CSV table of C-alpha atoms in Angstrom, one decimal:
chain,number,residue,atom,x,y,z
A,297,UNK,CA,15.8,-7.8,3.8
A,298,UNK,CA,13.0,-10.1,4.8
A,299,UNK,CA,9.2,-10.2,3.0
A,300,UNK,CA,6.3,-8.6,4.4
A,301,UNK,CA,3.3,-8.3,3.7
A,302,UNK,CA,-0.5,-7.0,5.6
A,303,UNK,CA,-3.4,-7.6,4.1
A,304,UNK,CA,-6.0,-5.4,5.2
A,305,UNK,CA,-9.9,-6.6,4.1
A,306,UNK,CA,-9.4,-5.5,-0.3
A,307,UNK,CA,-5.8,-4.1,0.0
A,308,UNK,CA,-2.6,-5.5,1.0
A,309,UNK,CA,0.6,-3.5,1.9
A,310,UNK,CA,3.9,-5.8,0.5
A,311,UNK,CA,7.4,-4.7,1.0
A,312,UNK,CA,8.8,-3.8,-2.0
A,313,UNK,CA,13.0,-3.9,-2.6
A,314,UNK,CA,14.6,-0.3,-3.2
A,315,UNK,CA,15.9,-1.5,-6.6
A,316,UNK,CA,12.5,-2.4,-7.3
A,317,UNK,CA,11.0,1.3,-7.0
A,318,UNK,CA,9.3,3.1,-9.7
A,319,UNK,CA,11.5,5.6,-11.1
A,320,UNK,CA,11.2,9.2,-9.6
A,321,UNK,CA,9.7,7.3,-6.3
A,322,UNK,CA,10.2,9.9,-3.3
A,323,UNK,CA,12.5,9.4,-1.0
A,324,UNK,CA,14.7,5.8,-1.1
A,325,UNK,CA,16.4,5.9,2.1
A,326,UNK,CA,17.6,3.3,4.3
A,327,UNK,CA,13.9,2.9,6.2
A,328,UNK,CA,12.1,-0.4,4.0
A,329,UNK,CA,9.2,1.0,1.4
A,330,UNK,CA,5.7,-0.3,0.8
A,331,UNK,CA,3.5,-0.8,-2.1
A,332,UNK,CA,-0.3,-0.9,-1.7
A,333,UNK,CA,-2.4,-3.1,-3.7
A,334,UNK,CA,-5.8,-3.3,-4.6
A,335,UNK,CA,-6.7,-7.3,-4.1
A,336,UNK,CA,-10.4,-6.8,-6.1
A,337,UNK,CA,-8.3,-4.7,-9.5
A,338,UNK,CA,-5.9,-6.7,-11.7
A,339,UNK,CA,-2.9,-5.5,-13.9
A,340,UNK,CA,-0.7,-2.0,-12.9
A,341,UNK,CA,-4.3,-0.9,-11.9
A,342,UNK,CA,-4.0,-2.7,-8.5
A,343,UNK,CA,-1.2,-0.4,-7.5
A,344,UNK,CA,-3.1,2.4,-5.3
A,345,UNK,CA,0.1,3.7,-3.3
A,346,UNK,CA,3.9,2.9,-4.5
A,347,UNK,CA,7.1,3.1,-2.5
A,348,UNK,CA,5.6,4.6,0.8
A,349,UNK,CA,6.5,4.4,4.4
A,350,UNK,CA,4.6,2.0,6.2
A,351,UNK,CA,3.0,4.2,8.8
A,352,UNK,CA,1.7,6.0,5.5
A,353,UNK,CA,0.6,3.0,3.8
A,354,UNK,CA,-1.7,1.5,7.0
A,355,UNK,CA,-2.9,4.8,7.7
A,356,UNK,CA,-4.3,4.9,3.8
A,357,UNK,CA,-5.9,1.6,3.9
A,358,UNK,CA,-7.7,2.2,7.1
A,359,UNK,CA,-9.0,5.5,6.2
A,360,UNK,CA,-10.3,4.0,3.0
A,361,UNK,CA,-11.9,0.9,4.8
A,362,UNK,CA,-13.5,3.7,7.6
A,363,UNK,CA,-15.1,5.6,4.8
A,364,UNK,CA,-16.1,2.7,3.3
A,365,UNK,CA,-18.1,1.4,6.5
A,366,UNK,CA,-19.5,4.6,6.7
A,367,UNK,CA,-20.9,4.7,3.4
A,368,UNK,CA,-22.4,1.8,4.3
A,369,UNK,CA,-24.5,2.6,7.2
A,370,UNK,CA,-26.7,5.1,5.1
């Protein structure tokens, strides 16, 4: 299994190994999980999503980062 990894403005979404999911983590099947990470938080803090699908993962970031712009225009 290759590396990947998007960042996305604050957050990155890495790739993360099945062996190396959090214990109880939903669903290890054969389709590659994603953790996403906080860029701006240090420590286990920076974890905001563990062992996701990836679809699930972008979808997160970007609906943070829209909120966030909109936050910003008032």
């Amino acid at each position: 299994m290759g590396s990947f990894r998007l960042v996305l403005d604050e957050f990155e979404v890495v790739e993360v190994a099945a062996a190396a999911a959090p214990e109880g983590a939903a669903d290890l099947s054969e389709s590659p999980r994603f953790d996403v990470i906080d860029r701006l938080l240090e420590g286990d803090d920076r974890y905001i999503l563990r062992d996701e699908a990836f679809q699930q993962a972008v979808d997160f970031c970007i609906a943070w980062l829209d909120e966030k712009a909109k936050s910003r225009e008032h």
